[in-house]
Amino acid sequence: MGGDFAPAATIDGAVSALDEIGAGNVVVLLGPEALIREELRRRDVGQDRFAIVHCPQEITMEEKPLKALSEKPGSGIATGFRMLAQGQLDAFASAGNSGAMLAGAVTSIKCIPGVSRPCTCTMIPQEDGTYGLLLDIGTTPDAKPEVMVQFAIIGSLYARYVLGKADPKVGLLNVGTEDGKGNLQCQAVFPMLKACPHIRFTGNMEPRELFKNHVDVMVTDGFVGNIVLKEIETFYRLIQKRGLGDPLFDRLNYELYGGSPILGVNAPVVLGHGISSALAVKNMLLQSKRMSEQGLVDALRRLFAAYASQDGNA
């Protein structure tokens, strides 16, 4: 029931993902069972192709996350995290209340030992046809320097395991490329990133380099990252409104990527856009599947255990 166009867009996206999800994998739909079955009947889709979990309650976009999770244990979000924590799901995705998704991730499945704060990321298309990764995009607006170092480590592993980058380059988003540039936050985190043995840090990068493939992982705090993300989305809508077609601009479409992974927690979780269409839901499911199959969470656990033992803290 999550998202502005639920349940229709959610069901359409789940149905369209079936052919690509692969034999032996099951899509679990959480929501009012009668409504789900009626939606599937309308589409003439065999109901045995899904697992359906009845969730009579719904967390709306306006509700306060922690209060809603505690007062609505029968909601899809609360049930999904409960099932994920108990190992009944391999990954969980929703376009519902983003605060409830973040709160559920932290309280139900918790952060990986050594991770101070989870983060969210988004794909940034590059001029050469590849993709870069931007993080954080809103989870931690006032990130401390040591937390931003963790973002760099997490993003580097995501780029390696999910994007297939063998030796990802990491850059710090800043107002200039020279060492010592930026506000106090950037000045403090720069030498920490440079000294971190777990990443290939290449230095500062300017916003004009976002699409130039100079780095694979672009690190910033959640405040700046969220502004960048929303400006990109706005630019894409302006391009579409004017009927301008371009391969790079077309790849700015959020629907192609599904959602934003919540990284640094003990299971794959993907947070979808509130306006997720059927295409976005489909890609969100496929994205969740990739995160589960490629062992990203286990890799993060191993690395942060080593990071903590080497550095004394994480």
Tab-separated table of C-alpha atoms in Angstrom:
chain	number	residue	atom	x	y	z
A	1	MET	CA	0.000	0.000	0.000
A	2	GLY	CA	3.044	2.269	-0.072
A	3	GLY	CA	3.326	5.117	-2.573
A	4	ASP	CA	1.012	7.635	-4.186
A	5	PHE	CA	-0.209	5.191	-6.833
A	6	ALA	CA	-0.665	2.094	-4.687
A	7	PRO	CA	-1.960	-0.517	-4.888
A	8	ALA	CA	-2.229	-0.452	-8.703
A	9	ALA	CA	1.373	0.596	-9.419
A	10	THR	CA	2.730	-1.830	-6.818
A	11	ILE	CA	0.822	-4.774	-8.276
A	12	ASP	CA	1.684	-3.813	-11.866
A	13	GLY	CA	5.362	-3.517	-10.974
A	14	ALA	CA	5.392	-6.843	-9.148
A	15	VAL	CA	3.666	-8.586	-12.061
A	16	SER	CA	6.085	-7.127	-14.609
A	17	ALA	CA	9.057	-8.268	-12.481
A	18	LEU	CA	7.958	-11.915	-12.466
A	19	ASP	CA	9.623	-12.867	-15.735
A	20	GLU	CA	12.958	-11.374	-14.663
A	21	ILE	CA	12.974	-12.347	-11.000
A	22	GLY	CA	14.125	-15.871	-11.889
A	23	ALA	CA	12.969	-19.395	-11.111
A	24	GLY	CA	13.120	-20.316	-7.451
A	25	ASN	CA	12.590	-16.745	-6.268
A	26	VAL	CA	9.314	-15.574	-4.742
A	27	VAL	CA	7.808	-12.092	-4.672
A	28	VAL	CA	5.948	-11.529	-1.393
A	29	LEU	CA	3.121	-8.985	-1.432
A	30	LEU	CA	2.190	-7.414	1.915
A	31	GLY	CA	-1.155	-5.684	2.290
A	32	PRO	CA	-4.920	-6.296	2.555
A	33	GLU	CA	-5.257	-9.830	1.173
A	34	ALA	CA	-8.689	-9.413	-0.426
A	35	LEU	CA	-7.576	-6.252	-2.209
A	36	ILE	CA	-4.387	-7.894	-3.485
A	37	ARG	CA	-6.278	-10.920	-4.805
A	38	GLU	CA	-8.825	-8.690	-6.529
A	39	GLU	CA	-6.050	-6.682	-8.206
A	40	LEU	CA	-4.408	-9.890	-9.442
A	41	ARG	CA	-7.738	-11.214	-10.732
A	42	ARG	CA	-8.232	-8.015	-12.705
A	43	ARG	CA	-4.899	-8.566	-14.392
A	44	ASP	CA	-5.609	-12.256	-15.009
A	45	VAL	CA	-2.451	-13.232	-13.113
A	46	GLY	CA	-2.221	-16.575	-11.323
A	47	GLN	CA	-2.314	-15.862	-7.609
A	48	ASP	CA	-0.071	-18.832	-6.927
A	49	ARG	CA	2.788	-16.875	-8.515
A	50	PHE	CA	3.017	-14.693	-5.413
A	51	ALA	CA	3.172	-15.202	-1.682
A	52	ILE	CA	0.540	-12.969	-0.077
A	53	VAL	CA	0.779	-11.829	3.549
A	54	HIS	CA	-2.355	-10.205	4.951
A	55	CYS	CA	-1.610	-6.790	6.503
A	56	PRO	CA	-4.846	-5.037	7.487
A	57	GLN	CA	-3.208	-1.816	8.679
A	58	GLU	CA	-1.501	0.928	6.680
A	59	ILE	CA	1.064	3.555	7.647
A	60	THR	CA	0.267	6.738	5.745
A	61	MET	CA	2.822	9.262	4.549
A	62	GLU	CA	1.781	11.815	7.187
A	63	GLU	CA	2.247	9.620	10.268
A	64	LYS	CA	5.183	9.870	12.666
A	65	PRO	CA	7.443	6.886	11.953
A	66	LEU	CA	8.201	5.370	15.368
A	67	LYS	CA	4.708	5.930	16.694
A	68	ALA	CA	3.154	4.398	13.587
A	69	LEU	CA	5.418	1.330	13.716
A	70	SER	CA	4.510	0.642	17.344
A	71	GLU	CA	0.793	1.364	16.980
A	72	LYS	CA	0.357	-0.457	13.655
A	73	PRO	CA	2.142	-3.813	13.937
A	74	GLY	CA	-0.229	-5.157	11.284
A	75	SER	CA	0.958	-2.703	8.627
A	76	GLY	CA	2.962	-3.801	5.618
A	77	ILE	CA	6.072	-1.915	6.728
A	78	ALA	CA	6.055	-3.279	10.289
A	79	THR	CA	5.300	-6.798	9.057
A	80	GLY	CA	7.962	-6.622	6.362
A	81	PHE	CA	10.684	-5.693	8.830
A	82	ARG	CA	9.509	-8.350	11.275
A	83	MET	CA	9.723	-10.998	8.548
A	84	LEU	CA	13.107	-9.681	7.402
A	85	ALA	CA	14.499	-9.825	10.953
A	86	GLN	CA	13.228	-13.403	11.342
A	87	GLY	CA	14.801	-14.535	8.064
A	88	GLN	CA	11.464	-15.033	6.296
A	89	LEU	CA	12.469	-12.501	3.648
A	90	ASP	CA	15.836	-12.021	1.947
A	91	ALA	CA	15.162	-8.373	1.065
A	92	PHE	CA	12.433	-5.808	1.697
A	93	ALA	CA	11.344	-2.878	-0.474
A	94	SER	CA	8.584	-0.283	-0.142
A	95	ALA	CA	7.565	3.077	-1.574
A	96	GLY	CA	5.747	3.861	1.669
A	97	ASN	CA	6.509	6.282	4.513
A	98	SER	CA	10.264	6.902	4.199
A	99	GLY	CA	10.673	7.783	7.875
A	100	ALA	CA	9.002	4.510	8.887
A	101	MET	CA	11.265	2.592	6.500
A	102	LEU	CA	14.384	4.180	7.994
A	103	ALA	CA	13.150	3.726	11.553
A	104	GLY	CA	12.201	0.113	10.865
A	105	ALA	CA	15.594	-0.624	9.367
A	106	VAL	CA	17.430	0.769	12.394
A	107	THR	CA	15.156	-0.650	15.108
A	108	SER	CA	14.216	-4.028	13.607
A	109	ILE	CA	17.264	-5.276	11.750
A	110	LYS	CA	19.700	-2.745	13.225
A	111	CYS	CA	22.973	-1.357	11.926
A	112	ILE	CA	25.881	-3.630	11.122
A	113	PRO	CA	28.271	-3.689	14.116
A	114	GLY	CA	30.674	-0.783	13.718
A	115	VAL	CA	28.373	1.293	11.501
A	116	SER	CA	27.373	4.505	13.287
A	117	ARG	CA	24.609	5.609	10.938
A	118	PRO	CA	22.988	4.051	7.868
A	119	CYS	CA	22.963	5.992	4.632
A	120	THR	CA	21.035	6.054	1.370
A	121	CYS	CA	22.451	6.334	-2.118
A	122	THR	CA	21.402	6.987	-5.698
A	123	MET	CA	22.800	6.238	-9.144
A	124	ILE	CA	24.219	9.111	-11.193
A	125	PRO	CA	24.477	8.431	-14.967
A	126	GLN	CA	27.808	9.353	-16.516
A	127	GLU	CA	28.579	10.810	-19.948
A	128	ASP	CA	30.384	7.643	-21.049
A	129	GLY	CA	27.351	5.417	-20.392
A	130	THR	CA	28.453	4.133	-16.977
A	131	TYR	CA	27.054	5.009	-13.548
A	132	GLY	CA	28.401	6.638	-10.424
A	133	LEU	CA	27.091	6.477	-6.885
A	134	LEU	CA	26.138	9.476	-4.716
A	135	LEU	CA	25.737	9.132	-0.950
A	136	ASP	CA	24.359	10.154	1.504
A	137	ILE	CA	21.189	11.571	-0.074
A	138	GLY	CA	19.213	12.552	3.007
A	139	THR	CA	19.515	10.070	5.865
A	140	THR	CA	22.059	12.052	7.893
A	141	PRO	CA	21.935	15.786	7.089
A	142	ASP	CA	24.579	16.765	9.661
A	143	ALA	CA	27.033	13.909	9.303
A	144	LYS	CA	30.186	13.992	11.393
A	145	PRO	CA	33.493	13.523	9.530
A	146	GLU	CA	33.997	9.994	10.879
A	147	VAL	CA	30.496	9.063	9.705
A	148	MET	CA	31.268	10.395	6.222
A	149	VAL	CA	34.328	8.136	6.129
A	150	GLN	CA	31.961	5.242	6.781
A	151	PHE	CA	29.761	6.430	3.920
A	152	ALA	CA	32.829	6.264	1.662
A	153	ILE	CA	33.606	2.704	2.762
A	154	ILE	CA	29.994	1.577	2.353
A	155	GLY	CA	29.695	3.252	-1.056
A	156	SER	CA	32.947	1.723	-2.244
A	157	LEU	CA	31.722	-1.770	-1.365
A	158	TYR	CA	28.350	-1.135	-3.011
A	159	ALA	CA	30.129	-0.014	-6.178
A	160	ARG	CA	32.248	-3.154	-6.107
A	161	TYR	CA	29.567	-5.733	-5.335
A	162	VAL	CA	26.475	-4.272	-7.025
A	163	LEU	CA	27.903	-2.103	-9.816
A	164	GLY	CA	30.828	-4.398	-10.639
A	165	LYS	CA	33.569	-1.768	-10.170
A	166	ALA	CA	36.778	-3.677	-9.460
A	167	ASP	CA	38.646	-0.806	-7.761
A	168	PRO	CA	36.177	2.064	-7.281
A	169	LYS	CA	37.495	5.605	-7.031
A	170	VAL	CA	36.065	7.758	-4.235
A	171	GLY	CA	35.734	11.536	-4.342
A	172	LEU	CA	34.570	14.124	-1.807
A	173	LEU	CA	31.956	16.540	-3.201
A	174	ASN	CA	33.298	20.025	-2.531
A	175	VAL	CA	33.463	23.593	-3.842
A	176	GLY	CA	36.935	23.091	-5.308
A	177	THR	CA	39.406	20.339	-6.114
A	178	GLU	CA	42.375	21.666	-4.129
A	179	ASP	CA	43.292	20.158	-0.761
A	180	GLY	CA	41.981	22.271	2.112
A	181	LYS	CA	38.956	23.555	0.200
A	182	GLY	CA	35.436	23.675	1.585
A	183	ASN	CA	33.671	24.239	4.865
A	184	LEU	CA	34.902	22.955	8.224
A	185	GLN	CA	33.197	19.619	7.658
A	186	CYS	CA	34.955	18.985	4.331
A	187	GLN	CA	38.283	20.217	5.679
A	188	ALA	CA	37.989	17.786	8.583
A	189	VAL	CA	36.937	14.735	6.575
A	190	PHE	CA	39.444	15.167	3.717
A	191	PRO	CA	42.573	13.946	5.611
A	192	MET	CA	40.519	11.132	7.178
A	193	LEU	CA	39.450	9.892	3.745
A	194	LYS	CA	43.008	10.231	2.475
A	195	ALA	CA	44.307	8.084	5.333
A	196	CYS	CA	41.572	5.412	5.116
A	197	PRO	CA	43.109	2.122	3.867
A	198	HIS	CA	39.764	0.643	2.800
A	199	ILE	CA	39.038	3.026	-0.086
A	200	ARG	CA	40.770	4.459	-3.136
A	201	PHE	CA	40.367	8.147	-2.372
A	202	THR	CA	41.191	10.492	-5.272
A	203	GLY	CA	40.508	13.827	-3.541
A	204	ASN	CA	37.937	16.581	-3.858
A	205	MET	CA	35.535	16.855	-6.790
A	206	GLU	CA	33.388	19.785	-7.875
A	207	PRO	CA	29.646	19.489	-8.652
A	208	ARG	CA	30.425	20.192	-12.336
A	209	GLU	CA	32.104	16.755	-12.394
A	210	LEU	CA	28.986	14.832	-11.310
A	211	PHE	CA	28.444	13.353	-14.784
A	212	LYS	CA	32.050	13.143	-16.041
A	213	ASN	CA	33.051	9.725	-14.636
A	214	HIS	CA	36.025	11.129	-12.725
A	215	VAL	CA	35.074	9.007	-9.711
A	216	ASP	CA	32.815	6.012	-9.026
A	217	VAL	CA	31.640	7.033	-5.536
A	218	MET	CA	30.731	10.623	-4.638
A	219	VAL	CA	30.628	11.266	-0.899
A	220	THR	CA	28.767	14.082	0.856
A	221	ASP	CA	26.472	14.604	3.842
A	222	GLY	CA	22.738	14.004	3.608
A	223	PHE	CA	21.879	17.702	3.395
A	224	VAL	CA	23.962	18.450	0.303
A	225	GLY	CA	23.225	15.052	-1.229
A	226	ASN	CA	19.484	15.539	-0.973
A	227	ILE	CA	19.673	18.966	-2.612
A	228	VAL	CA	21.758	17.538	-5.470
A	229	LEU	CA	19.311	14.654	-5.939
A	230	LYS	CA	16.257	16.924	-6.045
A	231	GLU	CA	17.911	19.311	-8.497
A	232	ILE	CA	18.684	16.374	-10.796
A	233	GLU	CA	15.051	15.215	-10.575
A	234	THR	CA	13.847	18.757	-11.313
A	235	PHE	CA	16.185	19.064	-14.278
A	236	TYR	CA	14.861	15.768	-15.666
A	237	ARG	CA	11.250	16.957	-15.361
A	238	LEU	CA	12.094	20.236	-17.134
A	239	ILE	CA	13.748	18.318	-19.970
A	240	GLN	CA	10.715	16.041	-20.297
A	241	LYS	CA	8.297	18.965	-20.188
A	242	ARG	CA	10.087	20.577	-23.119
A	243	GLY	CA	10.121	17.363	-25.139
A	244	LEU	CA	13.905	17.220	-25.373
A	245	GLY	CA	15.423	13.804	-25.957
A	246	ASP	CA	18.999	12.876	-25.110
A	247	PRO	CA	20.485	9.511	-24.023
A	248	LEU	CA	22.191	10.992	-20.969
A	249	PHE	CA	19.160	13.028	-19.895
A	250	ASP	CA	16.879	10.022	-20.395
A	251	ARG	CA	18.992	8.105	-17.871
A	252	LEU	CA	18.217	10.701	-15.206
A	253	ASN	CA	14.792	9.061	-14.854
A	254	TYR	CA	14.481	7.728	-11.278
A	255	GLU	CA	12.177	4.939	-12.510
A	256	LEU	CA	15.111	3.148	-14.122
A	257	TYR	CA	16.831	2.564	-10.780
A	258	GLY	CA	13.927	1.531	-8.573
A	259	GLY	CA	14.764	3.077	-5.249
A	260	SER	CA	17.446	4.084	-2.764
A	261	PRO	CA	19.135	1.287	-0.810
A	262	ILE	CA	19.365	1.818	2.935
A	263	LEU	CA	22.996	0.808	3.425
A	264	GLY	CA	24.782	-0.196	6.607
A	265	VAL	CA	21.963	-2.303	8.089
A	266	ASN	CA	21.879	-6.082	8.539
A	267	ALA	CA	19.732	-6.956	5.502
A	268	PRO	CA	18.963	-5.544	2.043
A	269	VAL	CA	16.350	-2.767	2.272
A	270	VAL	CA	15.298	-0.481	-0.581
A	271	LEU	CA	13.318	2.715	-0.116
A	272	GLY	CA	11.185	3.662	-3.108
A	273	HIS	CA	10.135	7.132	-4.228
A	274	GLY	CA	6.659	8.136	-3.035
A	275	ILE	CA	5.616	8.683	-6.653
A	276	SER	CA	6.915	5.278	-7.766
A	277	SER	CA	5.369	4.032	-10.989
A	278	ALA	CA	5.018	0.390	-12.005
A	279	LEU	CA	8.409	0.585	-13.754
A	280	ALA	CA	10.034	1.965	-10.614
A	281	VAL	CA	8.468	-0.795	-8.484
A	282	LYS	CA	9.679	-3.462	-10.894
A	283	ASN	CA	13.240	-2.114	-10.804
A	284	MET	CA	13.055	-1.770	-7.018
A	285	LEU	CA	12.310	-5.497	-6.754
A	286	LEU	CA	15.135	-6.427	-9.122
A	287	GLN	CA	17.493	-4.111	-7.243
A	288	SER	CA	16.569	-5.806	-3.944
A	289	LYS	CA	17.235	-9.207	-5.495
A	290	ARG	CA	20.701	-8.154	-6.711
A	291	MET	CA	21.635	-6.780	-3.302
A	292	SER	CA	20.636	-10.058	-1.671
A	293	GLU	CA	22.358	-12.345	-4.185
A	294	GLN	CA	25.641	-10.475	-4.403
A	295	GLY	CA	26.448	-10.673	-0.706
A	296	LEU	CA	26.806	-6.959	-0.025
A	297	VAL	CA	25.658	-7.146	3.607
A	298	ASP	CA	28.101	-9.960	4.430
A	299	ALA	CA	30.921	-8.027	2.780
A	300	LEU	CA	30.067	-4.951	4.860
A	301	ARG	CA	30.050	-7.025	8.046
A	302	ARG	CA	33.495	-8.448	7.306
A	303	LEU	CA	34.992	-5.105	6.378
A	304	PHE	CA	33.615	-3.219	9.378
A	305	ALA	CA	34.815	-5.964	11.720
A	306	ALA	CA	38.311	-5.519	10.274
A	307	TYR	CA	37.959	-1.728	10.313
A	308	ALA	CA	37.012	-1.721	13.994
A	309	SER	CA	39.856	-4.051	14.983
A	310	GLN	CA	42.471	-2.071	13.028
A	311	ASP	CA	41.402	1.443	13.935
A	312	GLY	CA	39.978	0.945	17.385
A	313	ASN	CA	36.623	2.354	16.350
A	314	ALA	CA	34.425	2.451	13.285
